[in-house]
Coordinates of N, CA and C in Angstrom, one line a residue:
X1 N -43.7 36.6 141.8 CA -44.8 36.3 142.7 C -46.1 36.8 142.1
X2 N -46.8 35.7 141.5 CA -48.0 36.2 141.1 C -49.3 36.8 141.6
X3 N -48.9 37.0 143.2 CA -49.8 38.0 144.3 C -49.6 39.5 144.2
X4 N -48.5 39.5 143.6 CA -47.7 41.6 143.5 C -49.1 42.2 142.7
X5 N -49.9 42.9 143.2 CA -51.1 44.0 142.5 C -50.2 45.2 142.5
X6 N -49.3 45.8 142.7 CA -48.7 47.3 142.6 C -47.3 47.3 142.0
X7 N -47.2 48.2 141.0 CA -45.8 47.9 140.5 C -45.3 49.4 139.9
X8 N -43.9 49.4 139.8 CA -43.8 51.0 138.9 C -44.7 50.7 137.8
X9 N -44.5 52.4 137.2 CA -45.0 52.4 136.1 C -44.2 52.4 135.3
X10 N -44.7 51.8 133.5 CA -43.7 51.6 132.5 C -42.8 52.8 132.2
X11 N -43.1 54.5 132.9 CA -42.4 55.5 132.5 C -40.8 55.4 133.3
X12 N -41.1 54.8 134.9 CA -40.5 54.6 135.2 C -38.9 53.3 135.4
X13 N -40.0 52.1 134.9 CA -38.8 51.4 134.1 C -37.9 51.3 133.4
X14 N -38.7 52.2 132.3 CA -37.9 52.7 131.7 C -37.0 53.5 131.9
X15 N -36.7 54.6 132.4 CA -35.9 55.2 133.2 C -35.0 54.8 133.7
X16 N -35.3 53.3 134.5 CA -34.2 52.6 135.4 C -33.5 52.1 134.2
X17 N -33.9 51.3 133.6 CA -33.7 50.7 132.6 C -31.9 51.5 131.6
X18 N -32.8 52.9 131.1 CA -31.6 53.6 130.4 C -30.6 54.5 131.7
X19 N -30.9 54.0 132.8 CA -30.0 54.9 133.9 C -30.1 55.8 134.5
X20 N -31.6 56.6 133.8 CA -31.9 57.9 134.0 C -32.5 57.8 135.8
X21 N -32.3 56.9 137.0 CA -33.0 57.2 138.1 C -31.4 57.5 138.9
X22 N -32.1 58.1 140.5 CA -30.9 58.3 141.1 C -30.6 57.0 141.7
X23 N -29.7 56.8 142.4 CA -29.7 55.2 143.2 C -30.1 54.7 144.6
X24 N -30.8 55.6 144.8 CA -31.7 55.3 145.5 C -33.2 54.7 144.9
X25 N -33.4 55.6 144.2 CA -34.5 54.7 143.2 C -34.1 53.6 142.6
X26 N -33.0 53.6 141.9 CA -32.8 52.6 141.0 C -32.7 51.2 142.4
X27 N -32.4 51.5 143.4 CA -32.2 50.6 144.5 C -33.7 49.6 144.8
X28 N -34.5 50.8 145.1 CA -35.8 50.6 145.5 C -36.9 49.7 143.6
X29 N -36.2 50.1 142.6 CA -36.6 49.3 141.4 C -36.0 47.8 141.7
X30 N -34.6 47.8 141.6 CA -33.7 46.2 142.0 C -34.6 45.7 142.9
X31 N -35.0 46.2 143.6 CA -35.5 45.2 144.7 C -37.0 44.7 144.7
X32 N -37.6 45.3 143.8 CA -39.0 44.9 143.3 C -38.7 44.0 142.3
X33 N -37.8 44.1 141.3 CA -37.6 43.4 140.0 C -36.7 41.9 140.9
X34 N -36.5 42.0 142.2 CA -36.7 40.5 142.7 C -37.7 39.5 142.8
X35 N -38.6 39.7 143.3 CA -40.2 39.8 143.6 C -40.7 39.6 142.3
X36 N -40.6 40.2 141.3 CA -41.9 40.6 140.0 C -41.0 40.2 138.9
X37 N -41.3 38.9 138.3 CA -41.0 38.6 137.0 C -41.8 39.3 136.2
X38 N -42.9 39.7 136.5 CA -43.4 40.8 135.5 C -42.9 41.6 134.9
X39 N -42.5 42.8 136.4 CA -41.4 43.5 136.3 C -40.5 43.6 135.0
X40 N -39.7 42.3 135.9 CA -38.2 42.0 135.2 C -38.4 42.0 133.5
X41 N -39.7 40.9 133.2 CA -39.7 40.9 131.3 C -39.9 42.5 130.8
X42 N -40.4 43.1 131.4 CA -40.5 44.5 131.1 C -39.3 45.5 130.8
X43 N -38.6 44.8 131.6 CA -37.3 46.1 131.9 C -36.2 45.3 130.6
X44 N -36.6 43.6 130.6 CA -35.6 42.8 129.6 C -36.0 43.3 128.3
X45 N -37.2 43.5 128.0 CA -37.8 44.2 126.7 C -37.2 45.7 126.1
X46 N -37.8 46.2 127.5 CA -36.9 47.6 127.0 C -35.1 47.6 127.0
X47 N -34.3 47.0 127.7 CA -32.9 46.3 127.5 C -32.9 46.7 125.5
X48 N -34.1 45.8 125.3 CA -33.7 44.8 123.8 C -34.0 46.2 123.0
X49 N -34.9 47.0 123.4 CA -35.5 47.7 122.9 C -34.3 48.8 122.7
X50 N -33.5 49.3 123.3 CA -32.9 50.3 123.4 C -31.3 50.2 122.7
X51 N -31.0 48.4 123.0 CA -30.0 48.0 122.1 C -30.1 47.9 120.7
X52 N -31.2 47.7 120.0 CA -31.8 47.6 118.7 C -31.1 49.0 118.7
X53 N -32.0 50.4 119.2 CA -31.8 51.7 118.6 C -30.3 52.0 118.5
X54 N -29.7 51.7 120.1 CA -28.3 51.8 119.8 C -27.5 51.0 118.1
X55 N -27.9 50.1 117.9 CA -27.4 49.2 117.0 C -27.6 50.1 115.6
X56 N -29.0 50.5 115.4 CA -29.4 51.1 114.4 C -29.0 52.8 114.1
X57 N -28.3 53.4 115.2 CA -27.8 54.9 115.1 C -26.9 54.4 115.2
X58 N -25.7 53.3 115.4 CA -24.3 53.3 115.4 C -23.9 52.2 114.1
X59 N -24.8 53.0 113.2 CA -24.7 51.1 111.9 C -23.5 51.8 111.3
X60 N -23.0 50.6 110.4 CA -21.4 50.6 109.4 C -21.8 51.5 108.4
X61 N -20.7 52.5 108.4 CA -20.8 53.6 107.3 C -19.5 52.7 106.0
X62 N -19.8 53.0 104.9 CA -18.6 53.5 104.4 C -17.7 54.1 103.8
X63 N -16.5 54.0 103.9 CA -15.4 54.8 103.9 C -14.6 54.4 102.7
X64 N -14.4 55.5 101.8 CA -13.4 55.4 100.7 C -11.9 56.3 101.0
X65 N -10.8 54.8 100.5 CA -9.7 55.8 100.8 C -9.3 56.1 99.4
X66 N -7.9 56.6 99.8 CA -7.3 57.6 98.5 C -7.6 57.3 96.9
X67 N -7.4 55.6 97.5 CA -6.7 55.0 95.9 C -8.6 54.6 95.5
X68 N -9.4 54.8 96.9 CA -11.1 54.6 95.5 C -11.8 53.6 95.7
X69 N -10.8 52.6 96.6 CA -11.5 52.0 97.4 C -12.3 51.6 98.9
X70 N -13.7 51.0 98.7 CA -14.7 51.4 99.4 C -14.6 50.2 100.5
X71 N -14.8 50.8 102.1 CA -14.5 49.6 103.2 C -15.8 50.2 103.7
X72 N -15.8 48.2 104.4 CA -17.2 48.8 105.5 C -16.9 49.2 107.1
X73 N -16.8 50.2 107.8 CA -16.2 50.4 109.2 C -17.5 50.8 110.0
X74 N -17.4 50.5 111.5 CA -18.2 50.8 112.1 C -17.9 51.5 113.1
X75 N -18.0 53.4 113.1 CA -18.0 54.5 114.2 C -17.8 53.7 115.6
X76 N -17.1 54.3 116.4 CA -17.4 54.3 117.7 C -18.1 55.2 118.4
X77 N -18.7 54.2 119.5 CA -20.2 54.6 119.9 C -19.5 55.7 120.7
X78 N -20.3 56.8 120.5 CA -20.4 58.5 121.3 C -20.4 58.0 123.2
X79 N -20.2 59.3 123.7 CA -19.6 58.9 125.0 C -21.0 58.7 125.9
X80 N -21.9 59.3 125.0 CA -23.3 59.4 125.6 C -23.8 57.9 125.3
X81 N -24.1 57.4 124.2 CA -24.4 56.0 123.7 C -23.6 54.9 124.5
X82 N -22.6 54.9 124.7 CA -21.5 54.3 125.2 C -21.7 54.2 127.0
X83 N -22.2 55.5 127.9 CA -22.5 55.4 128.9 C -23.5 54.3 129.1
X84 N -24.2 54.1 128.2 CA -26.0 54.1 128.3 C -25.6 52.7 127.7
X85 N -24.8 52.0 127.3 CA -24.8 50.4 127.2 C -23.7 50.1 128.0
X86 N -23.1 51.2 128.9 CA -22.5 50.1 130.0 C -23.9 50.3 131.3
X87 N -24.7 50.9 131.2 CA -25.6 50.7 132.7 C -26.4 49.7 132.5
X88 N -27.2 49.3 130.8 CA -27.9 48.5 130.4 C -27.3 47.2 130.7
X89 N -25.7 46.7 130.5 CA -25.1 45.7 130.8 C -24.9 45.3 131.9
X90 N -24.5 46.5 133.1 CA -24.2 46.3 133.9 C -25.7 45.9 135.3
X91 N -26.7 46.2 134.6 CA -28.1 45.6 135.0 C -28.9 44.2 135.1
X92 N -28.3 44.2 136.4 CA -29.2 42.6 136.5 C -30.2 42.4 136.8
X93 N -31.4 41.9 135.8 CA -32.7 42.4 136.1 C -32.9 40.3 137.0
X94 N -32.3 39.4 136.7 CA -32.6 37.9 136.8 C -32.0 37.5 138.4
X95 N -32.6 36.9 138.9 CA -32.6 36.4 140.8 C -31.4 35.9 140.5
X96 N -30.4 36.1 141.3 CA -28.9 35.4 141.5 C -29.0 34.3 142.2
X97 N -28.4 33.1 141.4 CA -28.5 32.1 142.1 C -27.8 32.0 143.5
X98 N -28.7 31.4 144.2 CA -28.7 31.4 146.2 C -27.4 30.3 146.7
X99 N -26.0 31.1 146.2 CA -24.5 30.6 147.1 C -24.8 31.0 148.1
X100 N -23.6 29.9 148.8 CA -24.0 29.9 150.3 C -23.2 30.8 150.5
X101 N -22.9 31.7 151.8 CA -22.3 32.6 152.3 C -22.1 32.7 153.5
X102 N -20.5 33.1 153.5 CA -20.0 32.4 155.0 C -20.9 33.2 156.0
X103 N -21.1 34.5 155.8 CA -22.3 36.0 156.7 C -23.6 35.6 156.2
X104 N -24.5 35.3 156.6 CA -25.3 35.1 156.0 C -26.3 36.6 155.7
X105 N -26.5 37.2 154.5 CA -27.0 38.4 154.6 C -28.7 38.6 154.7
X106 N -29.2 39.2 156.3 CA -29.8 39.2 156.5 C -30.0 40.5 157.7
X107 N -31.5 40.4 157.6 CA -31.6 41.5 158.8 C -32.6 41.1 159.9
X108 N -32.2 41.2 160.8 CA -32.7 40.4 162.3 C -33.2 41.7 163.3
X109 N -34.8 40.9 163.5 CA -35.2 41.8 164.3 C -35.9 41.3 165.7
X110 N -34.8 41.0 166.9 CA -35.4 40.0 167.9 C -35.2 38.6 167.2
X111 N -36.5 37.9 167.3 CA -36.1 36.7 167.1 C -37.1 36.3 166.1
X112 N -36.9 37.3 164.8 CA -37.2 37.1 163.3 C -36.6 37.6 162.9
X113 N -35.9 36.4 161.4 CA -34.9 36.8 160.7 C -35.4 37.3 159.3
X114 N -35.0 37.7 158.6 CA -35.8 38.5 157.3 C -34.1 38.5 156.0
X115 N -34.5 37.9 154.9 CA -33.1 38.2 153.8 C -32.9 39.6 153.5
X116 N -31.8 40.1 153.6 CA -31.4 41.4 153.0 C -31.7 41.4 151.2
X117 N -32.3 42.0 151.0 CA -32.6 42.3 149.8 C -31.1 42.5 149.1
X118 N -31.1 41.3 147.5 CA -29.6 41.5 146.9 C -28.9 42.9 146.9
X119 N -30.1 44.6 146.6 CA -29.8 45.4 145.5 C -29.0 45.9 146.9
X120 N -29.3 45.8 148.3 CA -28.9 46.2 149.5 C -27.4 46.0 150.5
X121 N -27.0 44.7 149.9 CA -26.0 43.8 150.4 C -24.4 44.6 150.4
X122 N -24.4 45.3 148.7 CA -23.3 46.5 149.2 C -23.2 47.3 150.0
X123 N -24.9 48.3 150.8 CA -25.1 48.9 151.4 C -25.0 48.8 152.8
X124 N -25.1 47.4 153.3 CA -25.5 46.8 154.9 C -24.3 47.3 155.5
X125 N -23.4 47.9 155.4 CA -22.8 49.0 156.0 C -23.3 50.0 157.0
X126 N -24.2 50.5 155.7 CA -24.9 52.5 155.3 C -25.9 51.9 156.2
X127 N -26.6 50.6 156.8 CA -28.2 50.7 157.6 C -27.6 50.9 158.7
X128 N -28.1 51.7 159.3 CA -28.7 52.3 160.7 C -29.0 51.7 161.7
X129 N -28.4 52.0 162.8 CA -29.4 51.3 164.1 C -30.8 51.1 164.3
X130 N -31.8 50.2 164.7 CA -32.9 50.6 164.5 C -33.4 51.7 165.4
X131 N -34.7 52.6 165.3 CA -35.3 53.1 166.4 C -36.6 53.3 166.5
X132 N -37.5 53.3 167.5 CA -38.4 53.2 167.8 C -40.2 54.6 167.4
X133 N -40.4 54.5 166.5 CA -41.5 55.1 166.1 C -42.7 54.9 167.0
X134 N -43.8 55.9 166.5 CA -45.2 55.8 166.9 C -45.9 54.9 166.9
X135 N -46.8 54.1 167.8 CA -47.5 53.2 167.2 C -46.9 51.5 166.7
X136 N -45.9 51.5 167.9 CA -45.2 50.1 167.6 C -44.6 49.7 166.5
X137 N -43.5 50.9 165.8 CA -43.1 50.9 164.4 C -41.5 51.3 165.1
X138 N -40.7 50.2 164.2 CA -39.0 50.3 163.9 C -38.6 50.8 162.7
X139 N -37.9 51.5 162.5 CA -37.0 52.3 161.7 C -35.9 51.9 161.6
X140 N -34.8 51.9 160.6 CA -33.4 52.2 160.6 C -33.4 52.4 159.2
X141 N -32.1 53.8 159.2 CA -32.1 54.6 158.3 C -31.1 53.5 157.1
X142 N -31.5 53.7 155.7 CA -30.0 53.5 155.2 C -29.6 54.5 154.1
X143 N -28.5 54.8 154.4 CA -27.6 55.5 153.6 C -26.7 55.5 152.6
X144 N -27.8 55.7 151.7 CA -27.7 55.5 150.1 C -27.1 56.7 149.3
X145 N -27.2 58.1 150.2 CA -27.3 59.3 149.2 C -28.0 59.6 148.4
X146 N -28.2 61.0 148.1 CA -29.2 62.0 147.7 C -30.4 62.6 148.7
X147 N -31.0 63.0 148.1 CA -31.8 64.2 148.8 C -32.9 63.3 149.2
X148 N -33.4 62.3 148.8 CA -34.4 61.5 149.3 C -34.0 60.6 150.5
X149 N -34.8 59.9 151.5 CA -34.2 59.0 152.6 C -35.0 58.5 151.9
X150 N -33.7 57.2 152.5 CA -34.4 55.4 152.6 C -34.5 55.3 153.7
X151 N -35.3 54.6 154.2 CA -35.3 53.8 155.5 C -36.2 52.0 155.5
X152 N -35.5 50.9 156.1 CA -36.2 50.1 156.5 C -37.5 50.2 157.8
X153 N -38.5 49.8 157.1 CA -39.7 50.2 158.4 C -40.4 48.8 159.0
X154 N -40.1 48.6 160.2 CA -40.8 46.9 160.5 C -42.3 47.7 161.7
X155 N -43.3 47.1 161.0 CA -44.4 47.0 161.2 C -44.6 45.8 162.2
X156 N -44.8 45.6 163.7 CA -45.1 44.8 164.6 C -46.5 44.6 164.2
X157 N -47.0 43.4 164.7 CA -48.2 42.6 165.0 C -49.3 43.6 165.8
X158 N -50.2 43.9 164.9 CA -51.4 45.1 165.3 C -50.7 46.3 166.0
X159 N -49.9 47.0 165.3 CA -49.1 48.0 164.6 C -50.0 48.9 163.5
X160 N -49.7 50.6 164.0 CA -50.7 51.3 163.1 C -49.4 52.6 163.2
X161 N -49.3 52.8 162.0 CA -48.6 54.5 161.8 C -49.9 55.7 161.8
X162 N -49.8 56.6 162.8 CA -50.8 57.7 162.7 C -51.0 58.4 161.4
X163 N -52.0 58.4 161.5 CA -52.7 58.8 159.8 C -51.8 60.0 160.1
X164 N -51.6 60.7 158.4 CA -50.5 61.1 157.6 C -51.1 61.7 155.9
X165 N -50.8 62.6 155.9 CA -50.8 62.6 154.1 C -48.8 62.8 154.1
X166 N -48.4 63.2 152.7 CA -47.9 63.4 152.3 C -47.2 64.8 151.9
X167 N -46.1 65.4 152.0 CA -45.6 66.8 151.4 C -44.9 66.6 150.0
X168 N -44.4 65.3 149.9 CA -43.6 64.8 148.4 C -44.2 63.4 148.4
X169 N -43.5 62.5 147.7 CA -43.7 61.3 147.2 C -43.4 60.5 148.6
X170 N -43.9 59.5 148.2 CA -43.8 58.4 149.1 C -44.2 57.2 148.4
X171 N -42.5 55.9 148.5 CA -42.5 54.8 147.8 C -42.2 53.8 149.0
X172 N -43.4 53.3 149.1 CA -43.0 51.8 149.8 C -43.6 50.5 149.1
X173 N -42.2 49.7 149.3 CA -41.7 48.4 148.8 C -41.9 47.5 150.0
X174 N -43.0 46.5 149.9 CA -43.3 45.0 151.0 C -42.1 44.1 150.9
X175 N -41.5 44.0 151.7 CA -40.3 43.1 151.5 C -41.0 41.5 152.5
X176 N -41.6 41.4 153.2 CA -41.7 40.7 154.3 C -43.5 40.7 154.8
X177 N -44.2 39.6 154.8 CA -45.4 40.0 155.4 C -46.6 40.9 154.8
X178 N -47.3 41.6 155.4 CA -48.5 42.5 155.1 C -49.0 43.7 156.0
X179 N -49.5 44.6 155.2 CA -50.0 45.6 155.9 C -51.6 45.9 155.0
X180 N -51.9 46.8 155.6 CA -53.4 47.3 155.1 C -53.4 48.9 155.3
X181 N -53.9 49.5 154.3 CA -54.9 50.9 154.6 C -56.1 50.7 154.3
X182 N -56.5 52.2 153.7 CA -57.7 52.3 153.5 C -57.9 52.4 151.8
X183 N -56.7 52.0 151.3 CA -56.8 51.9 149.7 C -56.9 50.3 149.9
X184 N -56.2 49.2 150.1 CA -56.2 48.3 149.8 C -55.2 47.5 151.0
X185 N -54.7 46.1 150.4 CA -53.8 45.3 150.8 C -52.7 45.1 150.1
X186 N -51.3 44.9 150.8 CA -50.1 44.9 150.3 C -49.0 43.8 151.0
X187 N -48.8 43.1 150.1 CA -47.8 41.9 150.2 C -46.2 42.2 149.6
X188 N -46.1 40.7 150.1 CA -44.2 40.9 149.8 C -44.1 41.1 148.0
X189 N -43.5 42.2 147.7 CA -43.1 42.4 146.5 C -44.1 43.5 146.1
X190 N -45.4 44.0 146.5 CA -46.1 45.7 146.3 C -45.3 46.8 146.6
X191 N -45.5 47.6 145.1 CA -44.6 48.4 144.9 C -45.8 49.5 144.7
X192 N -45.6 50.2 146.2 CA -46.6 51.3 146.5 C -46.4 52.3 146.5
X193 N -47.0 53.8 145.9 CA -46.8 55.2 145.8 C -47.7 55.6 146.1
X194 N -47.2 56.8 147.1 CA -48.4 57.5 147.5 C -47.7 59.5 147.5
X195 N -49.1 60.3 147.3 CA -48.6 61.4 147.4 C -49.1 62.4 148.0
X196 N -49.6 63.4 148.0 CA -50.7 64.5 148.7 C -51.5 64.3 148.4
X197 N -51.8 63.4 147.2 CA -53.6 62.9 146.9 C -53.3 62.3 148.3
X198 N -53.0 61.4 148.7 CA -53.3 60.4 149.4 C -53.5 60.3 150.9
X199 N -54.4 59.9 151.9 CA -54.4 60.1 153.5 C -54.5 58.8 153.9
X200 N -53.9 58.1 154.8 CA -54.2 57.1 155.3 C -53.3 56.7 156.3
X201 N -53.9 55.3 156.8 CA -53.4 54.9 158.2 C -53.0 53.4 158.0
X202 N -51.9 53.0 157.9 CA -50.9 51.6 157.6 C -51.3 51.5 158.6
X203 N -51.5 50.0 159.0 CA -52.1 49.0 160.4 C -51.5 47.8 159.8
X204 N -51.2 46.8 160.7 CA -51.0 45.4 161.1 C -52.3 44.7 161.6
X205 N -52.5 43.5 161.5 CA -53.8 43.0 162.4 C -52.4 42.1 163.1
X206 N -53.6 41.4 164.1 CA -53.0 40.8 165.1 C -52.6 39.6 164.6
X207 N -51.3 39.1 164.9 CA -51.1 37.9 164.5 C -49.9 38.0 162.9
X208 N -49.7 39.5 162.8 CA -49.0 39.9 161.5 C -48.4 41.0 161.7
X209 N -47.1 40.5 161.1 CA -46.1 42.3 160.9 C -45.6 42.1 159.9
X210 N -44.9 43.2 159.4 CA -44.7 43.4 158.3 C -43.3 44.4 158.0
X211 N -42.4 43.6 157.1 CA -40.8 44.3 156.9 C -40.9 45.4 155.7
X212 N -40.7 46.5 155.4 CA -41.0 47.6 154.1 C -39.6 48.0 154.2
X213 N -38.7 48.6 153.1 CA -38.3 49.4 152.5 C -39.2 50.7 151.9
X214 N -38.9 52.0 152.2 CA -39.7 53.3 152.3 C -38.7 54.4 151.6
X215 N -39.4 55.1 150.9 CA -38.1 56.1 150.3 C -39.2 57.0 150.1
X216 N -39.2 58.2 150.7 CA -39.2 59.4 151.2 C -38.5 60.6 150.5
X217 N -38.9 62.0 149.6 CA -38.6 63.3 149.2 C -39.3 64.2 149.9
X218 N -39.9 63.8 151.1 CA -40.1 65.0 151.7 C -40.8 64.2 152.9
X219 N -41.3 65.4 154.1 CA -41.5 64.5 155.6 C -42.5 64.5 155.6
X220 N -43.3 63.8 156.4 CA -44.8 62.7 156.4 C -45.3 64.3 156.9
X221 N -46.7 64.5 156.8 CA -47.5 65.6 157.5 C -48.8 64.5 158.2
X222 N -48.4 64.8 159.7 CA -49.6 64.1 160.0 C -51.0 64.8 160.7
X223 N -52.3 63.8 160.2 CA -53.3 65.1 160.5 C -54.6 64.6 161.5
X224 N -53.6 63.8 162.3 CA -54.9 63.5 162.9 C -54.4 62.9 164.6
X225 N -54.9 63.6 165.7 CA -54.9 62.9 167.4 C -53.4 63.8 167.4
X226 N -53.1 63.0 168.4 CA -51.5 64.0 169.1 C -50.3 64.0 168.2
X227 N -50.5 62.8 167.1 CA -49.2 62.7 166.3 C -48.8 63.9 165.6
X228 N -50.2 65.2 165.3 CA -50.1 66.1 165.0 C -48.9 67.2 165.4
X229 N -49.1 67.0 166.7 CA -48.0 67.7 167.7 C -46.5 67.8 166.8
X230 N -46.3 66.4 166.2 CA -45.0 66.1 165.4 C -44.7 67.0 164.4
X231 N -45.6 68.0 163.5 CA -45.3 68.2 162.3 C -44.4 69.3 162.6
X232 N -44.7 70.3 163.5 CA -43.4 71.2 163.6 C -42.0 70.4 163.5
X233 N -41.6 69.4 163.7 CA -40.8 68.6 164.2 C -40.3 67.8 162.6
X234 N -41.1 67.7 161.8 CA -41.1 67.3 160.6 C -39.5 67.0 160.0
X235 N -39.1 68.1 159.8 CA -38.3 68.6 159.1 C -36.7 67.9 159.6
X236 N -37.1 68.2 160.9 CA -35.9 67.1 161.5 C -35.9 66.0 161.8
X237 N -37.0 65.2 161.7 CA -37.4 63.9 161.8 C -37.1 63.0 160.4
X238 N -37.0 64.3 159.5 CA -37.0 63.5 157.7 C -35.5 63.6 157.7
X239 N -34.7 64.5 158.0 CA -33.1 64.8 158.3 C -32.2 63.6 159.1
X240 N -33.2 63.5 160.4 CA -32.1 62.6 161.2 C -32.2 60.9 160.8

């Protein structure tokens, strides 16, 4: 999509790339690298990039036996090297072609339907019932594991989450639609971070909502009108 303005950064691709994220991240990367052929050549480069080095620290030594004669053999790759080219293989950075499917995998909210994102489709188990937030916002959790929450967030039509900074990271992924703050605009496939620098207030205009994937390391602090009242509450609100 050549409209995506927000993307990881190359530290982080890289990362996904050699395996080093948890899978929740790595989840929340798959699902951008749908959206962003940008992305994707990025992550295909570093692939190439990382196989070269493997190639070139696992080159043919050789070996002389008794009688004096010299062979060429090539070591097998260390358990470390060896982990780190089955994640690079097992990484599909390219859009799977669209079989038909007897379930059709999708997530329905009323009477709009929205695709389940591919990296998700093992997961649609682990999502959650939806529930009802502040400010005309749906929730449902999904259950990925680790210390971070996912959640899908659907933004209704002139829809606003009460301004908020941050206590950890905060990554949201546009899956569906648009939203606005007071940094900019965000479409399907913006891959947005925000942290304690950051204060703002997500809104919908009228006539627009908006489907997000959100991954969360710590609970929203909010600082402004009654939502305030919430923050004692924080702690269990990032838990349940």
């Amino acid at each position: 999509m050549a409209n995506i303005k927000f993307h990881p950064t190359d530290t982080v691709l890289m990362q996904f790339t050699s395996g080093d994220l948890d899978p929740a991240a790595s989840i929340m990367i798959s699902t951008h690298l749908e959206f962003c052929p940008c992305c994707r050549q990025k992550v295909a480069a570093y692939e190439d990039e990382i196989s070269q080095q493997l190639a070139a620290e696992e080159s043919a030594v050789d070996i002389v036996d008794a009688s004096g004669t010299a062979t060429t053999e090539t070591p097998p790759l260390s358990p470390d090297l060896a982990a780190m080219m089955q994640q690079i293989m097992s990484q599909n950075t390219e859009p799977e072609p669209n079989h038909e499917s007897p379930q059709p995998q999708t997530i329905t909210l009323g009477d709009k339907t929205y695709p389940l994102p591919r990296a998700l489709r093992r997961h649609q188990q682990e999502i959650g019932p939806w529930s009802r937030l502040p400010g005309n916002i749906k929730r449902a959790q999904v259950a990925v594991g680790g210390s971070s929450k996912m959640n899908f967030i659907f933004m209704d039509s002139d829809s606003s989450l009460p301004e908020h900074t941050h206590q950890g990271q905060e990554i949201t992924l546009v899956l569906a639609g648009q939203f606005h703050d007071e940094h900019g605009t965000y479409r399907a496939g913006d891959f947005i971070v925000q942290t304690a620098e950051h204060r703002h207030v997500p809104k919908t205009e009228q006539g627009e909502d908006c489907l997000c994937l959100t991954l969360l390391d710590a609970p929203l602090h909010f600082t402004s009108g009654l939502a305030t009242l919430l923050n004692p509450f924080s702690q269990l609100f990032f838990r349940g």
